[in-house]
Coordinates of C-alpha atoms (C1' of nucleotides) in Angstrom, one line a residue:
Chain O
X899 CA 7.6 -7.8 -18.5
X900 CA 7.9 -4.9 -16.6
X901 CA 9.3 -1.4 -16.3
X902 CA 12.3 -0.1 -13.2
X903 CA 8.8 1.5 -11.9
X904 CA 6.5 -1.3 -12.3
X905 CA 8.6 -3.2 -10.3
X906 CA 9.4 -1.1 -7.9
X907 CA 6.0 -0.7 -7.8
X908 CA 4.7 -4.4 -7.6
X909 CA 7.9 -5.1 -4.7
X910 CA 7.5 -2.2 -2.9
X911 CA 11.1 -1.0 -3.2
X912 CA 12.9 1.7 -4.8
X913 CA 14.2 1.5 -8.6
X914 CA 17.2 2.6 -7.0
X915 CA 17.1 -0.4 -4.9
X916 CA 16.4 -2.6 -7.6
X917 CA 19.3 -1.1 -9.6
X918 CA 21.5 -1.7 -6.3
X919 CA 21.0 -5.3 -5.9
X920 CA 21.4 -5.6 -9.8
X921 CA 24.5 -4.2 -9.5
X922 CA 25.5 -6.4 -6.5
X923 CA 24.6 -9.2 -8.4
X924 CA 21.6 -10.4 -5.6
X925 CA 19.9 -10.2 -9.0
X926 CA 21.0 -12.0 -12.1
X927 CA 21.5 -8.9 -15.2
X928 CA 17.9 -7.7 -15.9
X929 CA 17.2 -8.0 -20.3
X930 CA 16.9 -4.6 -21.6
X931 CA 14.9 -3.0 -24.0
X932 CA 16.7 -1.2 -27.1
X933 CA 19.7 -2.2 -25.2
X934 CA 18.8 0.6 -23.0
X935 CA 15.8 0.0 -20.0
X936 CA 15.3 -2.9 -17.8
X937 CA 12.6 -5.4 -18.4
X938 CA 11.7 -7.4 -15.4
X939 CA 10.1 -10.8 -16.0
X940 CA 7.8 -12.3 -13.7
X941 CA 10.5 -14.8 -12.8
X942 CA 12.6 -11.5 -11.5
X943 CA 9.5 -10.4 -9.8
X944 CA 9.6 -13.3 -7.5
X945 CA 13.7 -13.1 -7.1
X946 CA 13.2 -9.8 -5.7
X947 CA 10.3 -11.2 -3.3
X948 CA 12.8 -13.6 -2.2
X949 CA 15.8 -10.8 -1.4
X950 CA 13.3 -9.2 0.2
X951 CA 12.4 -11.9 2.3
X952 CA 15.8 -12.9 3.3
X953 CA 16.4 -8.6 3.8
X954 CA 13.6 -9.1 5.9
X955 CA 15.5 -11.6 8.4
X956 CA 18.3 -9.2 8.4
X957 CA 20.2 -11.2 6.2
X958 CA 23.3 -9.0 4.8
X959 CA 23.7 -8.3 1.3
X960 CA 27.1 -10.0 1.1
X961 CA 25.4 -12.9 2.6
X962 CA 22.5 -13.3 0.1
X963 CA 25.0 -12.0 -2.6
X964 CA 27.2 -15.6 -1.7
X965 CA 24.2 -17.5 -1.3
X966 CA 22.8 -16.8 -4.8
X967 CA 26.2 -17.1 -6.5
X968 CA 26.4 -20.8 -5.0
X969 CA 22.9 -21.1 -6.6
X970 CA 23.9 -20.6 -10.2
X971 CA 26.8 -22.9 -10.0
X972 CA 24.5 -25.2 -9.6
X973 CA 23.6 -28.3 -7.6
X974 CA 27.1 -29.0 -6.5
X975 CA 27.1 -26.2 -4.0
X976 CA 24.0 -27.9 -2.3
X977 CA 25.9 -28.7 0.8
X978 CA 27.4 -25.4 1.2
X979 CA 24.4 -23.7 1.1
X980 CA 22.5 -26.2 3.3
X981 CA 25.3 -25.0 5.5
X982 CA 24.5 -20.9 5.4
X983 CA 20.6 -21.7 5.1
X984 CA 20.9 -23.5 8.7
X985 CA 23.1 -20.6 9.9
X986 CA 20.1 -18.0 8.7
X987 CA 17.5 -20.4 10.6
X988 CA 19.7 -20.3 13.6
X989 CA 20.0 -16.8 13.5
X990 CA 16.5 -16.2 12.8
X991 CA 15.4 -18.1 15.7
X992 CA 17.7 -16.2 17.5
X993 CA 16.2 -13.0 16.5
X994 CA 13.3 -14.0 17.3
X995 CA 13.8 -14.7 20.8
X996 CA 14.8 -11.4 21.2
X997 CA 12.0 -10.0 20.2
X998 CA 10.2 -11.9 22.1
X999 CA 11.8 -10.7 25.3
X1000 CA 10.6 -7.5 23.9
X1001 CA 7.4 -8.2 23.1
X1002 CA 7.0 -9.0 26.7
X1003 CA 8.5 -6.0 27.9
X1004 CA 6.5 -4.0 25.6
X1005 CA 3.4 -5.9 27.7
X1006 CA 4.2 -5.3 30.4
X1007 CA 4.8 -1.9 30.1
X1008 CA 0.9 -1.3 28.6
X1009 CA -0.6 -2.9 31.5
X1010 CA 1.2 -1.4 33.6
X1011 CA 0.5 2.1 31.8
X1012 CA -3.2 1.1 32.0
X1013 CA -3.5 0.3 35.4
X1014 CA -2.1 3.5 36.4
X1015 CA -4.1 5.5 33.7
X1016 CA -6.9 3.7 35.0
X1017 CA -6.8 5.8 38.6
X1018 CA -9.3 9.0 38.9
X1019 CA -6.6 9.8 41.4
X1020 CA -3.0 11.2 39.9
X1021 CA -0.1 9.4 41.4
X1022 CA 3.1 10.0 42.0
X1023 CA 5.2 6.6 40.2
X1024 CA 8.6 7.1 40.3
X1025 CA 11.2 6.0 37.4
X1026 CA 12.4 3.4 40.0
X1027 CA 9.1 2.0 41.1
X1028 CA 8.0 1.8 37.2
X1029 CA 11.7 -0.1 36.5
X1030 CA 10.8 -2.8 39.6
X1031 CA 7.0 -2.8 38.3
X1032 CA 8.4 -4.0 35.2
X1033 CA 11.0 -6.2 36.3
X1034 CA 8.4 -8.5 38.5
X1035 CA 6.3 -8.6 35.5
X1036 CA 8.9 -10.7 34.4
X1037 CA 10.2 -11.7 31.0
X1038 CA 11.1 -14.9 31.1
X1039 CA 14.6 -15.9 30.7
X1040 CA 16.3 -17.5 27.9
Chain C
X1403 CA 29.5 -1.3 42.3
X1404 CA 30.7 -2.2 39.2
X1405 CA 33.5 -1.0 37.6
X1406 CA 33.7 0.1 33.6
X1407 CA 35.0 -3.3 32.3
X1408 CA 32.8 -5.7 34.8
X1409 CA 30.2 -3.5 33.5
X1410 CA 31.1 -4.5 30.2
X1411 CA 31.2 -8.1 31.3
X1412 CA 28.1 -8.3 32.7
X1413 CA 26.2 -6.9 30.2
X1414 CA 28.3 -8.3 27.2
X1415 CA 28.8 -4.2 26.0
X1416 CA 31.7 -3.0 25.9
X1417 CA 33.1 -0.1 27.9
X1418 CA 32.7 2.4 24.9
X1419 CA 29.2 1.1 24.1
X1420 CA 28.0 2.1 27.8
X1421 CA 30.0 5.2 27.5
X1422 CA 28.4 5.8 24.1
X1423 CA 25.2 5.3 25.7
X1424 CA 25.2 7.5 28.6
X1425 CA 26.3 9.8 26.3
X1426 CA 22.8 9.8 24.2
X1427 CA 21.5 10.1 27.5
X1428 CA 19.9 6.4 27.6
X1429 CA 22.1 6.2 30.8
X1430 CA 21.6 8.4 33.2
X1431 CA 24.6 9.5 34.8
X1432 CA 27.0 7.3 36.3
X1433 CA 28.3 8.1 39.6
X1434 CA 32.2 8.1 39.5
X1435 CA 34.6 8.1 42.4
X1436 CA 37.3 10.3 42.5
X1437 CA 35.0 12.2 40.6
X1438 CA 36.6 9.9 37.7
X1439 CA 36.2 6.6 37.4
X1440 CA 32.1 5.2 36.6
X1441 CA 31.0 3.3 38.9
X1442 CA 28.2 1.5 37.5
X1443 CA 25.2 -0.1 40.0
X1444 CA 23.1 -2.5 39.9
X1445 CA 20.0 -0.8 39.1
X1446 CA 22.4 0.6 36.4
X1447 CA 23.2 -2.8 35.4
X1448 CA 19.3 -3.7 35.4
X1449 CA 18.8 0.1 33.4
X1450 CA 21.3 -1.2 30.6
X1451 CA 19.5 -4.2 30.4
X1452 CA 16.1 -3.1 29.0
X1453 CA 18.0 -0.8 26.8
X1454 CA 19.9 -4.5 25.7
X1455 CA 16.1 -6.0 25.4
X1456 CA 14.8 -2.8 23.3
X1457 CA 17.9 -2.6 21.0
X1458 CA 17.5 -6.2 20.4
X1459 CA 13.9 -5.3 19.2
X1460 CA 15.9 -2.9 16.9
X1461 CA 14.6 -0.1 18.5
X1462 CA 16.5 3.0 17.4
X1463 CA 18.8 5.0 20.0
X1464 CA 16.8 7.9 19.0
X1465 CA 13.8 6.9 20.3
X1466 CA 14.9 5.0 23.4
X1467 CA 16.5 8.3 24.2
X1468 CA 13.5 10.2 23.9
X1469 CA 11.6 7.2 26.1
X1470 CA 14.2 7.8 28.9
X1471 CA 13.5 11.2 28.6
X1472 CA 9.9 11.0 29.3
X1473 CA 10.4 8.1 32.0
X1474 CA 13.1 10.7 33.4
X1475 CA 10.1 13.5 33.4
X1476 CA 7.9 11.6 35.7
X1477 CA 4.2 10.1 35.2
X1478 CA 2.9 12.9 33.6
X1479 CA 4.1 11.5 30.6
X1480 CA 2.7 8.1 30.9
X1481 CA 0.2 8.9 27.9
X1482 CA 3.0 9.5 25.7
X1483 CA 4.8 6.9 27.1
X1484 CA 2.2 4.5 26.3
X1485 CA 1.8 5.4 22.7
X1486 CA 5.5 5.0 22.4
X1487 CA 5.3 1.2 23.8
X1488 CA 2.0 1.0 21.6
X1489 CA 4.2 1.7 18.1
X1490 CA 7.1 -0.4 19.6
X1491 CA 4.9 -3.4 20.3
X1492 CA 3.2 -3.2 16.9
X1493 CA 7.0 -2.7 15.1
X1494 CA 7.9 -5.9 16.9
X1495 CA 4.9 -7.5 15.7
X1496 CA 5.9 -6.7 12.3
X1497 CA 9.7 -7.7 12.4
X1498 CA 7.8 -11.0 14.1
X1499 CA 5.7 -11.3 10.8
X1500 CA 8.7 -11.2 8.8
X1501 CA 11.3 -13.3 10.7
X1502 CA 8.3 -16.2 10.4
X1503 CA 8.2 -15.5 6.7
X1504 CA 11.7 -16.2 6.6
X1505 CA 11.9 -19.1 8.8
X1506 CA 9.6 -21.4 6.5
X1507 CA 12.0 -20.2 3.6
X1508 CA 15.0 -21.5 5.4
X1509 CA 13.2 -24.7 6.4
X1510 CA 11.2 -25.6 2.8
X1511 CA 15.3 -24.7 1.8
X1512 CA 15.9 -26.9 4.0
X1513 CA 14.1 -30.3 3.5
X1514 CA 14.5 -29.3 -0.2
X1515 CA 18.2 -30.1 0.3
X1516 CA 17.6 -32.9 2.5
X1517 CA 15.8 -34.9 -0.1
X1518 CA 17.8 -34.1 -2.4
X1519 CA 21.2 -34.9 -0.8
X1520 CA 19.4 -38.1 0.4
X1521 CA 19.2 -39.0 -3.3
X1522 CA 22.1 -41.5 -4.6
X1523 CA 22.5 -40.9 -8.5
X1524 CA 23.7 -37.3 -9.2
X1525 CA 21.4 -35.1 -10.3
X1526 CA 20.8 -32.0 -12.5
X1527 CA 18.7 -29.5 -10.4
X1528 CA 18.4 -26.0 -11.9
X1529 CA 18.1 -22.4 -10.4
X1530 CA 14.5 -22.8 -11.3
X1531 CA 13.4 -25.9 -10.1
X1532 CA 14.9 -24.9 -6.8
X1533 CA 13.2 -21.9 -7.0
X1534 CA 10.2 -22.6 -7.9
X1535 CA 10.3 -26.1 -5.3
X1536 CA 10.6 -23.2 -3.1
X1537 CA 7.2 -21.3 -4.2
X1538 CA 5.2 -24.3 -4.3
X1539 CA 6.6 -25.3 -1.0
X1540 CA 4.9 -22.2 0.4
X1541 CA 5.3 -19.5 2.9
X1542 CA 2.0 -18.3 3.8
X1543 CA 0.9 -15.2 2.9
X1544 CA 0.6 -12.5 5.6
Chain A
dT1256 C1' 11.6 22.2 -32.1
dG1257 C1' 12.0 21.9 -27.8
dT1258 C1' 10.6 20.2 -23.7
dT1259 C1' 8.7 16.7 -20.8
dG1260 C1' 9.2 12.3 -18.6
dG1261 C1' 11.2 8.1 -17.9
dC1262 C1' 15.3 5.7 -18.0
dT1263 C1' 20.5 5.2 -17.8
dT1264 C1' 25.2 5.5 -15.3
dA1265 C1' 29.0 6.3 -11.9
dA1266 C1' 29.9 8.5 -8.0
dA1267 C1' 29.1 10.9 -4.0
dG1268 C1' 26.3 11.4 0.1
dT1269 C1' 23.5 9.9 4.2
dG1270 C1' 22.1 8.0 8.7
dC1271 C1' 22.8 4.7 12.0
dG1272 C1' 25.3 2.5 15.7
dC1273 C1' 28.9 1.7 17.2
dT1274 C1' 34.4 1.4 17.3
dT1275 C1' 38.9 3.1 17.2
dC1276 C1' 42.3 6.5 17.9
dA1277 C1' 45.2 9.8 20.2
dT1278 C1' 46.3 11.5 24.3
dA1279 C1' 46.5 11.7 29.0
dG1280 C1' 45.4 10.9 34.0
dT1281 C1' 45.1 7.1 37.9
dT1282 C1' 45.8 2.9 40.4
dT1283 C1' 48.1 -1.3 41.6
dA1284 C1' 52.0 -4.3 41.7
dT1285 C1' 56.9 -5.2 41.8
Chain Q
dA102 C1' 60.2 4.4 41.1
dT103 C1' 58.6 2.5 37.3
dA104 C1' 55.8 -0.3 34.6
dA105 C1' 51.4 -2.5 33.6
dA106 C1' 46.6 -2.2 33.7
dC107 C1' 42.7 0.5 33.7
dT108 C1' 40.0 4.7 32.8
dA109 C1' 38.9 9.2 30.7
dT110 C1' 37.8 12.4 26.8
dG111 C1' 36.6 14.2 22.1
dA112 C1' 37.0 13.3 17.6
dA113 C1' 37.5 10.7 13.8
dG114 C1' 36.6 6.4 11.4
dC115 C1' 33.9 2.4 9.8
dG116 C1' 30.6 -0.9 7.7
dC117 C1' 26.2 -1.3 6.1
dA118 C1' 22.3 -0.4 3.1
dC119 C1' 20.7 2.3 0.8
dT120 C1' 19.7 7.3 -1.4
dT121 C1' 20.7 11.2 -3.9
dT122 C1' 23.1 13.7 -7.4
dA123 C1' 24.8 15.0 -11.8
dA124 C1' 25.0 14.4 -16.4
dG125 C1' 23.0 12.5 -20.2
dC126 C1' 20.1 9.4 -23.7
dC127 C1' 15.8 8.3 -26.0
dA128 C1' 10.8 8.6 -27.4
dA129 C1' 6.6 11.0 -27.6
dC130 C1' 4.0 15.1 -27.6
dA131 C1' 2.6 20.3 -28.3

DNA sequence: TGTTGGCTTAAAGTGCGCTTCATAGTTTAT
DNA sequence: ATAAACTATGAAGCGCACTTTAAGCCAACA
């Protein structure tokens, strides 16, 4: 078991946080000591790890907050949450593309940056002739 | 020349989004007839694109303003400019990290429901046998 | 005994990235 | 000439995901 700070400490996030998603119910009721302080049990632990991975894919609060109610009622919700966990791969892979595009535009820049930094001489690159030098590098489309 | 709302189209903004832009000075300034109306070109067009492809990379306005800036300030700046890419490539690479994470949780989600919807009889699965089907079915670590 | 530190709560505040609103001028079609 | 469609502006508003604040409880220590 462990204290609001142990686990922030352990997940990386805030007690705050903690108490937040708590109190949106992402988290079932944390047991209390003396009535009082939270206790967080191993199994919490890796219920945060999970939010957190799902926050990590963007996922919205209300989202995971619907997605986790469906869980405690149990296996008859199955097919609705098949449903929203396809959604969060599509979306995922759609993020993912995107990032890609940038990724590439990000690589293109830096060679482009190095080549230039690479001349003894000093140049005299416009804006425009950086936005075209970019623009043949090419990111792929779709 | 393109006015506000083909802008808009083109690009999948809308008309206050490019306004809101050029306002944060991502844009430069549109040229307007009558002294009134934008009229957007295409290098605009191509302009609003990478800021499209950085924002879809999450990249904050803030910071995409103060790239444009530097851009806008000629290649003096490229070292700075490079550094900027450098933290926006390794961000990306992050978010990359994360979205993977993700993805193998919504696909062991996935084939967990699979099987089990393949299965005829009812059955009685728990919030912890899910959960933990969902540990043991692994997302790699880092 | 009091004061320090960790914890509690509800409620208000924050920062971001737009979006909407209120108001008004312009252009095109009938 | 008048209506419909488009555009402009500044300012206010919004949804999200937290974060901070204010007030207070409880236990241990000097």
């Amino acid at each position: 078991m462990y204290s609001a700070k142990e686990a922030a400490e352990i997940t990386g996030l805030s007690t705050a946080t903690l108490r937040y998603y708590e109190k949106e119910k992402l988290l079932p009721p944390i047991a209390r000591t003396t009535q009082k302080y939270r206790q967080y049990s191993d199994e919490d632990i890796e219920w945060i790890k999970m939010i957190q991975c799902l926050r990590g894919a963007n996922v919205p609060i209300h989202s995971i907050k619907k997605y986790v109610s469906l869980l405690r009622q149990g296996s008859g919700t199955i097919p609705q949450r098949y449903e929203m966990v396809l959604e969060y791969k599509k979306d995922i892979e759609s993020q993912m593309s995107d990032l890609k595009n940038a990724l590439a535009l990000t690589q293109s820049k830096l060679m482009f940056y190095q080549e230039i930094l690479k001349q003894p001489c000093g140049n005299n690159m416009t804006y425009l002739e950086e936005w075209h030098s970019f623009k043949n590098g090419g990111i792929g489309e779709k």
